[in-house]
CSV table of N, CA and C in Angstrom, one decimal:
chain,number,residue,atom,x,y,z
A,16,MET,N,-17.5,-17.5,7.2
A,16,MET,CA,-16.8,-18.1,6.1
A,16,MET,C,-15.3,-17.8,6.3
A,17,ALA,N,-14.8,-17.9,7.5
A,17,ALA,CA,-13.4,-17.6,7.6
A,17,ALA,C,-12.5,-18.8,7.1
A,18,ARG,N,-11.4,-18.5,6.6
A,18,ARG,CA,-10.5,-19.5,6.0
A,18,ARG,C,-9.2,-19.4,6.7
A,19,ARG,N,-8.3,-20.4,6.6
A,19,ARG,CA,-7.0,-20.3,7.1
A,19,ARG,C,-6.2,-19.3,6.3
A,20,LEU,N,-5.2,-18.7,6.9
A,20,LEU,CA,-4.4,-17.7,6.2
A,20,LEU,C,-3.5,-18.5,5.2
A,21,ARG,N,-3.9,-18.4,3.9
A,21,ARG,CA,-3.1,-19.0,2.8
A,21,ARG,C,-2.7,-17.9,1.9
A,22,GLY,N,-1.4,-17.6,1.9
A,22,GLY,CA,-1.0,-16.4,1.2
A,22,GLY,C,-1.4,-15.1,1.8
A,23,ARG,N,-2.3,-14.4,1.2
A,23,ARG,CA,-2.7,-13.2,1.8
A,23,ARG,C,-4.2,-13.1,2.1
A,24,GLU,N,-5.0,-14.2,1.9
A,24,GLU,CA,-6.4,-14.2,2.2
A,24,GLU,C,-6.7,-14.6,3.6
A,25,VAL,N,-7.3,-13.7,4.4
A,25,VAL,CA,-7.7,-14.1,5.7
A,25,VAL,C,-9.1,-14.6,5.7
A,26,THR,N,-10.1,-13.9,5.1
A,26,THR,CA,-11.4,-14.4,4.9
A,26,THR,C,-11.8,-14.2,3.5
A,27,HIS,N,-13.0,-14.6,3.1
A,27,HIS,CA,-13.5,-14.4,1.7
A,27,HIS,C,-13.5,-12.9,1.4
A,28,TRP,N,-13.7,-12.0,2.3
A,28,TRP,CA,-13.8,-10.6,2.1
A,28,TRP,C,-12.6,-9.8,2.5
A,29,ILE,N,-11.9,-10.2,3.6
A,29,ILE,CA,-10.8,-9.4,4.2
A,29,ILE,C,-9.5,-10.0,3.7
A,30,GLN,N,-8.6,-9.2,3.3
A,30,GLN,CA,-7.2,-9.6,2.8
A,30,GLN,C,-6.2,-8.8,3.4
A,31,ALA,N,-5.0,-9.3,3.5
A,31,ALA,CA,-3.8,-8.5,4.0
A,31,ALA,C,-3.2,-7.8,2.8
A,32,GLU,N,-2.8,-6.6,2.9
A,32,GLU,CA,-2.2,-5.8,1.9
A,32,GLU,C,-0.9,-5.2,2.4
A,33,ALA,N,0.1,-5.2,1.5
A,33,ALA,CA,1.4,-4.6,1.8
A,33,ALA,C,1.9,-3.8,0.6
A,34,GLU,N,2.6,-2.7,0.9
A,34,GLU,CA,3.1,-1.8,-0.2
A,34,GLU,C,4.4,-1.2,0.3
A,35,GLY,N,5.3,-1.1,-0.7
A,35,GLY,CA,6.6,-0.5,-0.5
A,35,GLY,C,6.9,0.5,-1.6
A,36,ARG,N,7.4,1.7,-1.3
A,36,ARG,CA,7.6,2.7,-2.3
A,36,ARG,C,9.0,3.4,-2.0
A,37,TRP,N,9.8,3.5,-3.0
A,37,TRP,CA,11.1,4.2,-2.9
A,37,TRP,C,11.2,5.3,-3.9
A,38,LEU,N,11.2,6.5,-3.4
A,38,LEU,CA,11.4,7.7,-4.3
A,38,LEU,C,12.8,8.2,-4.2
A,39,ARG,N,13.5,8.2,-5.3
A,39,ARG,CA,14.9,8.7,-5.4
A,39,ARG,C,14.8,9.9,-6.4
A,40,TYR,N,14.5,11.1,-5.9
A,40,TYR,CA,14.2,12.2,-6.8
A,40,TYR,C,15.5,12.7,-7.4
A,41,ASN,N,16.4,13.2,-6.6
A,41,ASN,CA,17.6,13.9,-7.1
A,41,ASN,C,18.8,13.4,-6.3
A,42,GLN,N,19.4,12.3,-6.7
A,42,GLN,CA,20.5,11.7,-5.9
A,42,GLN,C,21.7,12.6,-5.8
A,43,TYR,N,21.9,13.6,-6.7
A,43,TYR,CA,23.0,14.5,-6.6
A,43,TYR,C,22.9,15.4,-5.3
A,44,LEU,N,21.6,15.7,-5.0
A,44,LEU,CA,21.3,16.5,-3.8
A,44,LEU,C,21.0,15.6,-2.6
A,45,ASN,N,20.9,14.3,-2.8
A,45,ASN,CA,20.6,13.3,-1.8
A,45,ASN,C,19.2,13.5,-1.3
A,46,ILE,N,18.2,13.7,-2.2
A,46,ILE,CA,16.8,13.8,-1.8
A,46,ILE,C,16.2,12.4,-2.0
A,47,ASN,N,15.6,11.8,-1.0
A,47,ASN,CA,14.9,10.5,-1.1
A,47,ASN,C,13.8,10.3,-0.1
A,48,GLU,N,12.9,9.4,-0.4
A,48,GLU,CA,11.8,9.0,0.5
A,48,GLU,C,11.6,7.5,0.3
A,49,SER,N,11.3,6.9,1.4
A,49,SER,CA,11.0,5.4,1.4
A,49,SER,C,9.7,5.2,2.3
A,50,ASN,N,8.8,4.4,1.8
A,50,ASN,CA,7.5,4.1,2.5
A,50,ASN,C,7.3,2.6,2.6
A,51,TYR,N,7.0,2.1,3.8
A,51,TYR,CA,6.7,0.7,4.0
A,51,TYR,C,5.3,0.7,4.7
A,52,LEU,N,4.3,0.1,4.1
A,52,LEU,CA,2.9,0.1,4.6
A,52,LEU,C,2.3,-1.3,4.6
A,53,ILE,N,1.4,-1.5,5.6
A,53,ILE,CA,0.7,-2.8,5.7
A,53,ILE,C,-0.6,-2.5,6.4
A,54,GLY,N,-1.6,-3.3,6.0
A,54,GLY,CA,-2.9,-3.2,6.6
A,54,GLY,C,-4.0,-4.1,5.9
A,55,PRO,N,-5.2,-3.9,6.3
A,55,PRO,CA,-6.3,-4.7,5.7
A,55,PRO,C,-6.9,-4.2,4.5
A,56,GLY,N,-7.3,-5.0,3.6
A,56,GLY,CA,-8.0,-4.7,2.4
A,56,GLY,C,-9.3,-5.4,2.3
A,57,CYS,N,-10.4,-4.8,1.8
A,57,CYS,CA,-11.7,-5.5,1.7
A,57,CYS,C,-12.1,-5.5,0.3
A,58,ARG,N,-12.4,-6.7,-0.3
A,58,ARG,CA,-12.8,-6.9,-1.6
A,58,ARG,C,-14.1,-7.6,-1.7
A,59,SER,N,-15.0,-7.1,-2.5
A,59,SER,CA,-16.3,-7.9,-2.7
A,59,SER,C,-16.2,-8.6,-4.0
A,60,ARG,N,-16.8,-9.8,-4.0
A,60,ARG,CA,-16.7,-10.7,-5.1
A,60,ARG,C,-18.2,-11.1,-5.5
A,61,PRO,N,-18.9,-10.1,-6.1
A,61,PRO,CA,-20.2,-10.5,-6.5
A,61,PRO,C,-20.2,-11.5,-7.6
A,62,PRO,N,-21.1,-12.5,-7.5
A,62,PRO,CA,-21.1,-13.6,-8.6
A,62,PRO,C,-21.5,-13.0,-9.9
A,63,ARG,N,-20.9,-13.6,-10.9
A,63,ARG,CA,-21.2,-13.3,-12.4
A,63,ARG,C,-21.1,-11.8,-12.8
A,64,LEU,N,-20.3,-11.0,-12.0
A,64,LEU,CA,-20.1,-9.6,-12.5
A,64,LEU,C,-18.6,-9.5,-12.8
A,65,ALA,N,-18.3,-8.6,-13.7
A,65,ALA,CA,-16.9,-8.3,-14.1
A,65,ALA,C,-16.3,-7.2,-13.3
A,66,ARG,N,-17.1,-6.6,-12.4
A,66,ARG,CA,-16.6,-5.5,-11.6
A,66,ARG,C,-16.4,-6.0,-10.1
A,67,HIS,N,-15.3,-5.6,-9.5
A,67,HIS,CA,-15.0,-6.0,-8.1
A,67,HIS,C,-14.6,-4.8,-7.4
A,68,PRO,N,-15.4,-4.2,-6.6
A,68,PRO,CA,-15.0,-3.0,-5.8
A,68,PRO,C,-14.1,-3.4,-4.6
A,69,TYR,N,-13.2,-2.5,-4.2
A,69,TYR,CA,-12.3,-2.8,-3.1
A,69,TYR,C,-12.0,-1.5,-2.3
A,70,ALA,N,-11.6,-1.7,-1.1
A,70,ALA,CA,-11.1,-0.6,-0.3
A,70,ALA,C,-10.0,-1.1,0.6
A,71,LYS,N,-9.1,-0.2,1.0
A,71,LYS,CA,-7.9,-0.6,1.9
A,71,LYS,C,-7.5,0.6,2.7
A,72,VAL,N,-6.9,0.3,3.9
A,72,VAL,CA,-6.3,1.3,4.8
A,72,VAL,C,-5.0,0.7,5.2
A,73,LEU,N,-3.9,1.4,4.9
A,73,LEU,CA,-2.5,1.0,5.2
A,73,LEU,C,-1.9,1.9,6.1
A,74,ILE,N,-1.1,1.4,7.1
A,74,ILE,CA,-0.4,2.1,8.1
A,74,ILE,C,1.0,1.7,8.1
A,75,GLY,N,2.0,2.6,8.2
A,75,GLY,CA,3.4,2.1,8.2
A,75,GLY,C,4.3,3.3,8.5
A,76,LEU,N,5.5,3.1,8.0
A,76,LEU,CA,6.7,4.0,8.3
A,76,LEU,C,7.1,4.7,7.0
A,77,GLY,N,7.4,6.0,7.1
A,77,GLY,CA,8.0,6.7,6.0
A,77,GLY,C,9.3,7.4,6.5
A,78,LYS,N,10.3,7.3,5.7
A,78,LYS,CA,11.6,7.9,5.9
A,78,LYS,C,11.9,8.9,4.9
A,79,MET,N,12.4,10.1,5.2
A,79,MET,CA,12.7,11.2,4.3
A,79,MET,C,14.1,11.7,4.5
A,80,ASN,N,14.7,12.1,3.5
A,80,ASN,CA,16.0,12.8,3.6
A,80,ASN,C,16.0,14.0,2.6
A,81,PHE,N,16.3,15.2,3.1
A,81,PHE,CA,16.2,16.4,2.3
A,81,PHE,C,17.6,16.8,1.7
A,82,GLU,N,17.6,17.8,0.9
A,82,GLU,CA,18.8,18.1,0.1
A,82,GLU,C,20.0,18.4,1.0
A,83,PHE,N,21.1,17.9,0.5
A,83,PHE,CA,22.4,18.0,1.2
A,83,PHE,C,22.4,17.5,2.6
A,84,ASN,N,21.5,16.6,2.9
A,84,ASN,CA,21.4,16.0,4.3
A,84,ASN,C,21.0,17.1,5.3
A,85,SER,N,20.3,18.2,4.9
A,85,SER,CA,20.0,19.2,5.8
A,85,SER,C,19.0,18.8,6.9
A,86,ALA,N,18.2,17.8,6.6
A,86,ALA,CA,17.2,17.3,7.5
A,86,ALA,C,16.8,15.9,7.1
A,87,THR,N,16.6,15.1,8.1
A,87,THR,CA,16.1,13.7,7.9
A,87,THR,C,14.9,13.5,8.9
A,88,GLY,N,14.1,12.5,8.6
A,88,GLY,CA,13.1,12.2,9.6
A,88,GLY,C,12.4,10.9,9.3
A,89,SER,N,11.8,10.3,10.3
A,89,SER,CA,10.9,9.1,10.1
A,89,SER,C,9.5,9.5,10.6
A,90,PHE,N,8.5,9.1,9.9
A,90,PHE,CA,7.2,9.5,10.1
A,90,PHE,C,6.2,8.4,10.0
A,91,THR,N,5.1,8.5,10.7
A,91,THR,CA,4.0,7.5,10.6
A,91,THR,C,3.2,7.9,9.3
A,92,ASP,N,3.0,6.9,8.5
A,92,ASP,CA,2.2,7.1,7.2
A,92,ASP,C,0.9,6.4,7.4
A,93,VAL,N,-0.2,7.0,6.9
A,93,VAL,CA,-1.5,6.4,6.7
A,93,VAL,C,-2.0,6.6,5.3
A,94,ALA,N,-2.3,5.6,4.6
A,94,ALA,CA,-2.8,5.7,3.3
A,94,ALA,C,-4.1,4.9,3.2
A,95,TYR,N,-5.1,5.5,2.5
A,95,TYR,CA,-6.4,4.8,2.3
A,95,TYR,C,-6.8,5.0,0.9
A,96,GLY,N,-7.6,4.1,0.4
A,96,GLY,CA,-8.0,4.2,-1.0
A,96,GLY,C,-9.0,3.1,-1.3
A,97,GLY,N,-9.4,3.2,-2.6
A,97,GLY,CA,-10.4,2.2,-3.1
A,97,GLY,C,-10.6,2.4,-4.5
A,98,GLY,N,-11.4,1.5,-5.1
A,98,GLY,CA,-11.7,1.6,-6.5
A,98,GLY,C,-12.5,0.4,-7.0
A,99,VAL,N,-12.4,0.1,-8.3
A,99,VAL,CA,-13.1,-1.0,-8.9
A,99,VAL,C,-12.2,-1.7,-9.9
A,100,ASP,N,-12.0,-3.0,-9.7
A,100,ASP,CA,-11.2,-3.8,-10.6
A,100,ASP,C,-12.2,-4.3,-11.7
A,101,ILE,N,-11.9,-4.1,-13.0
A,101,ILE,CA,-12.7,-4.5,-14.1
A,101,ILE,C,-12.0,-5.6,-14.8
A,102,LYS,N,-12.6,-6.8,-14.9
A,102,LYS,CA,-12.0,-7.9,-15.6
A,102,LYS,C,-12.7,-8.2,-16.9
């Protein structure tokens, strides 16, 4: 049941997921973190149920800057998760 890539849906079950996060904790000390992640997500769509379980695995880049620019770095991020959407 594969479909053409329209928006973010690749197939009925597999979807593309992307996430960005920017943490600016204490700008006086110049502490910050940025994350850019992308990867597949799997959602099930059982008929006539209000609950839709999902799971995802995202891989990407994380950048960190510590206080007073004492250290900076770029790291590989891996995030995985899942849950249930209730409608």
